[in-house]
Amino acid sequence: MFIGVWGLAGQDRLGAMTRERGLELAGDGELALAAPPGRLAEARGARWDVWVTGRVVGVDDDSALGDAAEVLVAALEQSGPAGQAAVHGAYIVAAYDRVARRAFVSHDHLAARGVVYTHRSGVVLFAEHVVDLLWLLPATPVRDRRR
């Protein structure tokens, strides 16, 4: 499980979900993230802050999750967002560029761990699973009856 919000207006709902489900909260400024305890690693570079869940090729076990974050932050420090192309595995990454004050959320090349998102009233909500994204919304979307 990986859930997040970009925008201060959406962080109250994420905070409530975090408390209700026993998740850990992380992030920086307008970027807030939640994941099960011990499943979200963080690394900080000169410019980039990175949070990652999952596995990066070359990092063998769960105790090395922090190493996965270090691998990703090093790639971003060297090449910016394009640096992620050199990092393989099954992961989701959220990164915050402190200089440009921008963030991005992405997944591995094959989307072994996917990300879904929506944009509502100036807030971007994202999650690994649709059911978690729906929980963040103020109301369930109306069913699309175009079939």
Short mmCIF file of N, CA and C in Angstrom, two decimals:
data_model
loop_
_atom_site.label_atom_id
_atom_site.label_comp_id
_atom_site.label_asym_id
_atom_site.label_seq_id
_atom_site.Cartn_x
_atom_site.Cartn_y
_atom_site.Cartn_z
N MET A 1 0.85 -1.18 0.00
CA MET A 1 0.00 0.00 0.00
C MET A 1 0.89 1.24 0.00
N PHE A 2 0.56 2.15 -0.87
CA PHE A 2 1.29 3.40 -1.00
C PHE A 2 0.26 4.46 -1.40
N ILE A 3 0.13 5.50 -0.60
CA ILE A 3 -0.90 6.52 -0.81
C ILE A 3 -0.26 7.89 -0.63
N GLY A 4 -0.71 8.87 -1.40
CA GLY A 4 -0.14 10.19 -1.24
C GLY A 4 -1.01 11.32 -1.73
N VAL A 5 -0.58 12.52 -1.36
CA VAL A 5 -1.29 13.75 -1.70
C VAL A 5 -0.25 14.81 -2.03
N TRP A 6 -0.52 15.56 -3.09
CA TRP A 6 0.28 16.77 -3.38
C TRP A 6 -0.69 17.93 -3.23
N GLY A 7 -0.52 18.72 -2.21
CA GLY A 7 -1.39 19.86 -1.94
C GLY A 7 -1.85 19.82 -0.49
N LEU A 8 -1.74 20.93 0.16
CA LEU A 8 -2.07 20.99 1.58
C LEU A 8 -3.54 20.68 1.85
N ALA A 9 -4.42 21.02 0.91
CA ALA A 9 -5.85 20.82 1.14
C ALA A 9 -6.23 19.36 1.28
N GLY A 10 -5.48 18.44 0.71
CA GLY A 10 -5.83 17.02 0.79
C GLY A 10 -5.19 16.27 1.94
N GLN A 11 -4.35 16.93 2.71
CA GLN A 11 -3.59 16.22 3.72
C GLN A 11 -4.40 15.82 4.95
N ASP A 12 -5.51 16.50 5.23
CA ASP A 12 -6.35 16.10 6.36
C ASP A 12 -6.94 14.71 6.14
N ARG A 13 -7.42 14.46 4.94
CA ARG A 13 -8.01 13.16 4.62
C ARG A 13 -6.95 12.06 4.69
N LEU A 14 -5.76 12.33 4.18
CA LEU A 14 -4.68 11.34 4.26
C LEU A 14 -4.29 11.08 5.71
N GLY A 15 -4.25 12.12 6.52
CA GLY A 15 -3.94 11.95 7.94
C GLY A 15 -4.95 11.06 8.64
N ALA A 16 -6.23 11.24 8.33
CA ALA A 16 -7.28 10.41 8.93
C ALA A 16 -7.12 8.96 8.50
N MET A 17 -6.82 8.74 7.23
CA MET A 17 -6.62 7.38 6.71
C MET A 17 -5.40 6.74 7.37
N THR A 18 -4.37 7.52 7.57
CA THR A 18 -3.14 7.02 8.19
C THR A 18 -3.41 6.54 9.61
N ARG A 19 -4.14 7.34 10.37
CA ARG A 19 -4.46 6.96 11.74
C ARG A 19 -5.37 5.73 11.77
N GLU A 20 -6.38 5.70 10.92
CA GLU A 20 -7.35 4.60 10.91
C GLU A 20 -6.71 3.27 10.52
N ARG A 21 -5.78 3.29 9.61
CA ARG A 21 -5.17 2.06 9.10
C ARG A 21 -3.80 1.75 9.71
N GLY A 22 -3.33 2.56 10.63
CA GLY A 22 -2.04 2.30 11.27
C GLY A 22 -0.86 2.47 10.34
N LEU A 23 -0.94 3.43 9.43
CA LEU A 23 0.14 3.67 8.47
C LEU A 23 1.12 4.70 8.99
N GLU A 24 2.30 4.72 8.41
CA GLU A 24 3.30 5.76 8.71
C GLU A 24 3.15 6.88 7.72
N LEU A 25 3.32 8.10 8.20
CA LEU A 25 3.20 9.30 7.38
C LEU A 25 4.60 9.86 7.13
N ALA A 26 4.85 10.27 5.88
CA ALA A 26 6.14 10.86 5.51
C ALA A 26 5.86 11.97 4.51
N GLY A 27 6.91 12.69 4.11
CA GLY A 27 6.76 13.70 3.09
C GLY A 27 7.50 14.97 3.44
N ASP A 28 7.25 15.98 2.59
CA ASP A 28 7.94 17.26 2.73
C ASP A 28 7.04 18.34 2.14
N GLY A 29 6.66 19.32 2.93
CA GLY A 29 5.84 20.42 2.42
C GLY A 29 4.50 19.96 1.92
N GLU A 30 4.22 20.23 0.65
CA GLU A 30 2.92 19.88 0.08
C GLU A 30 2.79 18.41 -0.26
N LEU A 31 3.89 17.65 -0.25
CA LEU A 31 3.87 16.23 -0.57
C LEU A 31 3.76 15.42 0.72
N ALA A 32 2.69 14.65 0.83
CA ALA A 32 2.49 13.78 2.00
C ALA A 32 2.25 12.36 1.50
N LEU A 33 2.86 11.39 2.16
CA LEU A 33 2.80 9.99 1.75
C LEU A 33 2.47 9.12 2.95
N ALA A 34 1.84 7.98 2.68
CA ALA A 34 1.55 7.03 3.75
C ALA A 34 1.78 5.62 3.23
N ALA A 35 2.31 4.77 4.11
CA ALA A 35 2.57 3.37 3.79
C ALA A 35 2.59 2.58 5.09
N PRO A 36 2.49 1.25 5.01
CA PRO A 36 2.59 0.45 6.24
C PRO A 36 3.95 0.68 6.91
N PRO A 37 4.00 0.54 8.23
CA PRO A 37 5.25 0.75 8.95
C PRO A 37 6.40 -0.08 8.37
N GLY A 38 7.53 0.58 8.16
CA GLY A 38 8.72 -0.09 7.67
C GLY A 38 8.77 -0.36 6.18
N ARG A 39 7.74 0.07 5.43
CA ARG A 39 7.69 -0.22 4.00
C ARG A 39 8.02 0.98 3.12
N LEU A 40 8.32 2.11 3.70
CA LEU A 40 8.63 3.31 2.93
C LEU A 40 10.01 3.81 3.36
N ALA A 41 10.95 3.78 2.42
CA ALA A 41 12.31 4.24 2.72
C ALA A 41 12.48 5.66 2.21
N GLU A 42 13.33 6.41 2.88
CA GLU A 42 13.56 7.82 2.54
C GLU A 42 15.05 8.07 2.38
N ALA A 43 15.40 8.90 1.41
CA ALA A 43 16.79 9.34 1.24
C ALA A 43 16.76 10.80 0.83
N ARG A 44 17.78 11.53 1.24
CA ARG A 44 17.86 12.95 0.92
C ARG A 44 19.19 13.23 0.24
N GLY A 45 19.13 13.88 -0.91
CA GLY A 45 20.33 14.28 -1.61
C GLY A 45 20.51 15.79 -1.49
N ALA A 46 21.42 16.34 -2.26
CA ALA A 46 21.66 17.77 -2.24
C ALA A 46 20.44 18.54 -2.74
N ARG A 47 19.73 17.97 -3.71
CA ARG A 47 18.58 18.63 -4.31
C ARG A 47 17.28 17.85 -4.12
N TRP A 48 17.37 16.54 -4.13
CA TRP A 48 16.18 15.69 -4.16
C TRP A 48 15.92 14.99 -2.83
N ASP A 49 14.63 14.88 -2.47
CA ASP A 49 14.16 14.00 -1.41
C ASP A 49 13.42 12.87 -2.10
N VAL A 50 13.67 11.63 -1.67
CA VAL A 50 13.08 10.47 -2.33
C VAL A 50 12.46 9.56 -1.28
N TRP A 51 11.28 9.03 -1.60
CA TRP A 51 10.62 8.00 -0.81
C TRP A 51 10.32 6.86 -1.76
N VAL A 52 10.61 5.64 -1.35
CA VAL A 52 10.41 4.49 -2.23
C VAL A 52 9.85 3.31 -1.44
N THR A 53 8.99 2.55 -2.10
CA THR A 53 8.51 1.29 -1.58
C THR A 53 8.67 0.25 -2.67
N GLY A 54 9.11 -0.93 -2.29
CA GLY A 54 9.33 -1.99 -3.26
C GLY A 54 10.79 -2.39 -3.33
N ARG A 55 11.17 -2.97 -4.47
CA ARG A 55 12.53 -3.49 -4.65
C ARG A 55 13.21 -2.84 -5.84
N VAL A 56 14.49 -2.58 -5.69
CA VAL A 56 15.34 -2.08 -6.77
C VAL A 56 16.34 -3.18 -7.08
N VAL A 57 16.58 -3.44 -8.37
CA VAL A 57 17.53 -4.48 -8.77
C VAL A 57 18.89 -4.18 -8.15
N GLY A 58 19.49 -5.21 -7.57
CA GLY A 58 20.79 -5.05 -6.92
C GLY A 58 20.68 -4.83 -5.43
N VAL A 59 19.48 -4.59 -4.94
CA VAL A 59 19.23 -4.47 -3.51
C VAL A 59 18.41 -5.70 -3.14
N ASP A 60 19.02 -6.63 -2.38
CA ASP A 60 18.51 -7.99 -2.27
C ASP A 60 17.40 -8.25 -1.27
N ASP A 61 17.39 -7.64 -0.13
CA ASP A 61 16.39 -8.01 0.87
C ASP A 61 15.69 -6.79 1.44
N ASP A 62 14.64 -7.05 2.22
CA ASP A 62 13.82 -5.98 2.78
C ASP A 62 14.63 -5.05 3.69
N SER A 63 15.68 -5.57 4.33
CA SER A 63 16.47 -4.72 5.22
C SER A 63 17.25 -3.68 4.42
N ALA A 64 17.33 -3.87 3.10
CA ALA A 64 18.06 -2.94 2.24
C ALA A 64 17.15 -1.92 1.58
N LEU A 65 15.92 -1.76 2.07
CA LEU A 65 14.99 -0.81 1.47
C LEU A 65 15.59 0.60 1.47
N GLY A 66 16.28 0.96 2.53
CA GLY A 66 16.95 2.26 2.56
C GLY A 66 17.97 2.40 1.45
N ASP A 67 18.65 1.29 1.11
CA ASP A 67 19.60 1.32 0.00
C ASP A 67 18.88 1.61 -1.31
N ALA A 68 17.66 1.11 -1.47
CA ALA A 68 16.88 1.38 -2.69
C ALA A 68 16.63 2.87 -2.82
N ALA A 69 16.31 3.53 -1.73
CA ALA A 69 16.10 4.97 -1.76
C ALA A 69 17.39 5.69 -2.11
N GLU A 70 18.51 5.22 -1.58
CA GLU A 70 19.81 5.84 -1.89
C GLU A 70 20.15 5.69 -3.38
N VAL A 71 19.85 4.52 -3.96
CA VAL A 71 20.09 4.30 -5.39
C VAL A 71 19.28 5.28 -6.21
N LEU A 72 18.01 5.46 -5.86
CA LEU A 72 17.15 6.37 -6.61
C LEU A 72 17.54 7.83 -6.43
N VAL A 73 17.89 8.23 -5.22
CA VAL A 73 18.28 9.62 -5.03
C VAL A 73 19.57 9.91 -5.78
N ALA A 74 20.50 8.96 -5.83
CA ALA A 74 21.75 9.16 -6.58
C ALA A 74 21.46 9.33 -8.07
N ALA A 75 20.54 8.54 -8.62
CA ALA A 75 20.18 8.65 -10.03
C ALA A 75 19.55 10.01 -10.33
N LEU A 76 18.70 10.49 -9.43
CA LEU A 76 18.06 11.80 -9.63
C LEU A 76 19.06 12.94 -9.47
N GLU A 77 19.96 12.83 -8.52
CA GLU A 77 20.96 13.87 -8.33
C GLU A 77 21.84 14.00 -9.58
N GLN A 78 22.13 12.87 -10.20
CA GLN A 78 23.01 12.87 -11.37
C GLN A 78 22.31 13.34 -12.64
N SER A 79 21.05 12.89 -12.86
CA SER A 79 20.40 13.12 -14.16
C SER A 79 19.01 13.73 -14.07
N GLY A 80 18.56 14.11 -12.91
CA GLY A 80 17.20 14.63 -12.78
C GLY A 80 16.20 13.50 -12.97
N PRO A 81 14.93 13.83 -13.24
CA PRO A 81 13.91 12.79 -13.38
C PRO A 81 14.25 11.72 -14.41
N ALA A 82 15.01 12.06 -15.44
CA ALA A 82 15.40 11.07 -16.45
C ALA A 82 16.30 9.99 -15.85
N GLY A 83 16.94 10.26 -14.73
CA GLY A 83 17.82 9.30 -14.08
C GLY A 83 17.10 8.06 -13.61
N GLN A 84 15.80 8.15 -13.39
CA GLN A 84 15.05 6.98 -12.95
C GLN A 84 15.07 5.88 -14.00
N ALA A 85 15.25 6.22 -15.27
CA ALA A 85 15.28 5.22 -16.34
C ALA A 85 16.39 4.19 -16.14
N ALA A 86 17.43 4.55 -15.40
CA ALA A 86 18.54 3.63 -15.17
C ALA A 86 18.31 2.71 -13.98
N VAL A 87 17.21 2.89 -13.28
CA VAL A 87 16.93 2.11 -12.07
C VAL A 87 15.82 1.11 -12.35
N HIS A 88 16.14 -0.17 -12.25
CA HIS A 88 15.18 -1.24 -12.54
C HIS A 88 14.73 -1.91 -11.25
N GLY A 89 13.58 -2.57 -11.31
CA GLY A 89 13.06 -3.28 -10.15
C GLY A 89 11.55 -3.30 -10.17
N ALA A 90 10.96 -3.43 -9.02
CA ALA A 90 9.51 -3.41 -8.83
C ALA A 90 9.24 -2.44 -7.69
N TYR A 91 9.01 -1.18 -8.01
CA TYR A 91 8.93 -0.16 -6.98
C TYR A 91 8.02 1.00 -7.40
N ILE A 92 7.69 1.80 -6.41
CA ILE A 92 7.03 3.09 -6.62
C ILE A 92 7.92 4.12 -5.93
N VAL A 93 8.14 5.24 -6.60
CA VAL A 93 8.98 6.29 -6.03
C VAL A 93 8.22 7.61 -6.06
N ALA A 94 8.36 8.37 -4.99
CA ALA A 94 7.89 9.76 -4.95
C ALA A 94 9.14 10.59 -4.70
N ALA A 95 9.31 11.63 -5.49
CA ALA A 95 10.51 12.46 -5.36
C ALA A 95 10.12 13.92 -5.34
N TYR A 96 10.81 14.68 -4.51
CA TYR A 96 10.56 16.11 -4.37
C TYR A 96 11.84 16.87 -4.67
N ASP A 97 11.77 17.76 -5.65
CA ASP A 97 12.90 18.62 -6.03
C ASP A 97 12.79 19.89 -5.20
N ARG A 98 13.67 20.04 -4.21
CA ARG A 98 13.60 21.18 -3.30
C ARG A 98 13.93 22.49 -3.99
N VAL A 99 14.72 22.45 -5.06
CA VAL A 99 15.09 23.68 -5.77
C VAL A 99 13.91 24.18 -6.62
N ALA A 100 13.35 23.30 -7.45
CA ALA A 100 12.24 23.68 -8.32
C ALA A 100 10.90 23.67 -7.59
N ARG A 101 10.87 23.09 -6.38
CA ARG A 101 9.63 22.95 -5.59
C ARG A 101 8.56 22.22 -6.38
N ARG A 102 9.00 21.09 -6.99
CA ARG A 102 8.09 20.22 -7.76
C ARG A 102 8.30 18.79 -7.31
N ALA A 103 7.29 17.98 -7.51
CA ALA A 103 7.37 16.57 -7.14
C ALA A 103 6.90 15.71 -8.30
N PHE A 104 7.31 14.45 -8.27
CA PHE A 104 6.75 13.48 -9.20
C PHE A 104 6.61 12.14 -8.50
N VAL A 105 5.68 11.36 -9.00
CA VAL A 105 5.45 9.99 -8.52
C VAL A 105 5.54 9.10 -9.74
N SER A 106 6.25 8.00 -9.60
CA SER A 106 6.46 7.12 -10.75
C SER A 106 6.59 5.68 -10.26
N HIS A 107 6.68 4.78 -11.23
CA HIS A 107 6.86 3.36 -10.91
C HIS A 107 7.95 2.79 -11.80
N ASP A 108 8.27 1.54 -11.56
CA ASP A 108 9.29 0.87 -12.34
C ASP A 108 8.87 0.74 -13.81
N HIS A 109 9.79 0.30 -14.65
CA HIS A 109 9.59 0.24 -16.10
C HIS A 109 8.38 -0.58 -16.53
N LEU A 110 8.15 -1.70 -15.85
CA LEU A 110 7.08 -2.62 -16.26
C LEU A 110 5.80 -2.45 -15.43
N ALA A 111 5.78 -1.47 -14.59
CA ALA A 111 4.62 -1.21 -13.72
C ALA A 111 4.26 -2.42 -12.88
N ALA A 112 5.28 -3.11 -12.37
CA ALA A 112 5.03 -4.21 -11.44
C ALA A 112 4.31 -3.67 -10.21
N ARG A 113 4.61 -2.43 -9.86
CA ARG A 113 3.89 -1.70 -8.82
C ARG A 113 3.35 -0.45 -9.51
N GLY A 114 2.07 -0.39 -9.73
CA GLY A 114 1.47 0.72 -10.47
C GLY A 114 1.04 1.87 -9.58
N VAL A 115 0.66 2.97 -10.21
CA VAL A 115 0.17 4.15 -9.50
C VAL A 115 -1.04 4.68 -10.25
N VAL A 116 -2.11 4.96 -9.53
CA VAL A 116 -3.29 5.62 -10.09
C VAL A 116 -3.42 6.98 -9.43
N TYR A 117 -4.02 7.93 -10.14
CA TYR A 117 -4.11 9.28 -9.57
C TYR A 117 -5.34 10.00 -10.10
N THR A 118 -5.66 11.08 -9.42
CA THR A 118 -6.70 12.00 -9.87
C THR A 118 -6.33 13.39 -9.40
N HIS A 119 -6.90 14.37 -10.05
CA HIS A 119 -6.64 15.78 -9.72
C HIS A 119 -7.98 16.40 -9.35
N ARG A 120 -8.09 16.93 -8.15
CA ARG A 120 -9.34 17.53 -7.66
C ARG A 120 -9.06 18.85 -6.97
N SER A 121 -9.64 19.92 -7.47
CA SER A 121 -9.57 21.23 -6.81
C SER A 121 -8.15 21.63 -6.42
N GLY A 122 -7.20 21.46 -7.33
CA GLY A 122 -5.83 21.87 -7.08
C GLY A 122 -5.01 20.90 -6.25
N VAL A 123 -5.56 19.73 -5.96
CA VAL A 123 -4.87 18.72 -5.18
C VAL A 123 -4.72 17.46 -6.03
N VAL A 124 -3.54 16.87 -6.03
CA VAL A 124 -3.32 15.60 -6.72
C VAL A 124 -3.31 14.49 -5.67
N LEU A 125 -4.17 13.50 -5.88
CA LEU A 125 -4.26 12.35 -5.00
C LEU A 125 -3.73 11.15 -5.77
N PHE A 126 -2.95 10.30 -5.15
CA PHE A 126 -2.42 9.13 -5.84
C PHE A 126 -2.29 7.96 -4.88
N ALA A 127 -2.33 6.75 -5.45
CA ALA A 127 -2.25 5.53 -4.64
C ALA A 127 -1.80 4.37 -5.51
N GLU A 128 -1.33 3.34 -4.84
CA GLU A 128 -0.95 2.12 -5.55
C GLU A 128 -2.19 1.36 -6.01
N HIS A 129 -3.27 1.42 -5.25
CA HIS A 129 -4.49 0.68 -5.56
C HIS A 129 -5.67 1.63 -5.68
N VAL A 130 -6.56 1.36 -6.63
CA VAL A 130 -7.73 2.20 -6.87
C VAL A 130 -8.58 2.32 -5.61
N VAL A 131 -8.77 1.25 -4.87
CA VAL A 131 -9.62 1.30 -3.68
C VAL A 131 -9.10 2.31 -2.66
N ASP A 132 -7.79 2.43 -2.54
CA ASP A 132 -7.21 3.41 -1.62
C ASP A 132 -7.40 4.83 -2.14
N LEU A 133 -7.30 5.00 -3.44
CA LEU A 133 -7.52 6.32 -4.04
C LEU A 133 -8.97 6.75 -3.82
N LEU A 134 -9.91 5.85 -3.99
CA LEU A 134 -11.32 6.17 -3.78
C LEU A 134 -11.58 6.62 -2.35
N TRP A 135 -10.86 6.03 -1.40
CA TRP A 135 -11.05 6.40 0.00
C TRP A 135 -10.64 7.83 0.25
N LEU A 136 -9.69 8.34 -0.53
CA LEU A 136 -9.23 9.71 -0.35
C LEU A 136 -10.20 10.74 -0.92
N LEU A 137 -11.06 10.31 -1.83
CA LEU A 137 -11.99 11.25 -2.48
C LEU A 137 -13.10 11.66 -1.52
N PRO A 138 -13.62 12.87 -1.67
CA PRO A 138 -14.71 13.31 -0.80
C PRO A 138 -16.02 12.56 -1.07
N ALA A 139 -16.18 12.02 -2.29
CA ALA A 139 -17.37 11.23 -2.64
C ALA A 139 -16.97 10.22 -3.72
N THR A 140 -17.66 9.10 -3.75
CA THR A 140 -17.40 8.09 -4.77
C THR A 140 -17.85 8.62 -6.13
N PRO A 141 -17.01 8.48 -7.16
CA PRO A 141 -17.41 8.98 -8.49
C PRO A 141 -18.64 8.26 -9.02
N VAL A 142 -19.40 8.95 -9.84
CA VAL A 142 -20.58 8.37 -10.48
C VAL A 142 -20.12 7.34 -11.49
N ARG A 143 -20.86 6.24 -11.59
CA ARG A 143 -20.52 5.17 -12.53
C ARG A 143 -20.64 5.67 -13.96
N ASP A 144 -19.68 5.31 -14.80
CA ASP A 144 -19.70 5.65 -16.22
C ASP A 144 -20.62 4.65 -16.93
N ARG A 145 -21.73 5.13 -17.47
CA ARG A 145 -22.73 4.25 -18.08
C ARG A 145 -22.70 4.33 -19.62
N ARG A 146 -21.55 4.59 -20.20
CA ARG A 146 -21.46 4.72 -21.65
C ARG A 146 -21.42 3.38 -22.38
N ARG A 147 -21.45 2.28 -21.72
CA ARG A 147 -21.39 0.98 -22.40
C ARG A 147 -22.69 0.60 -23.00
#
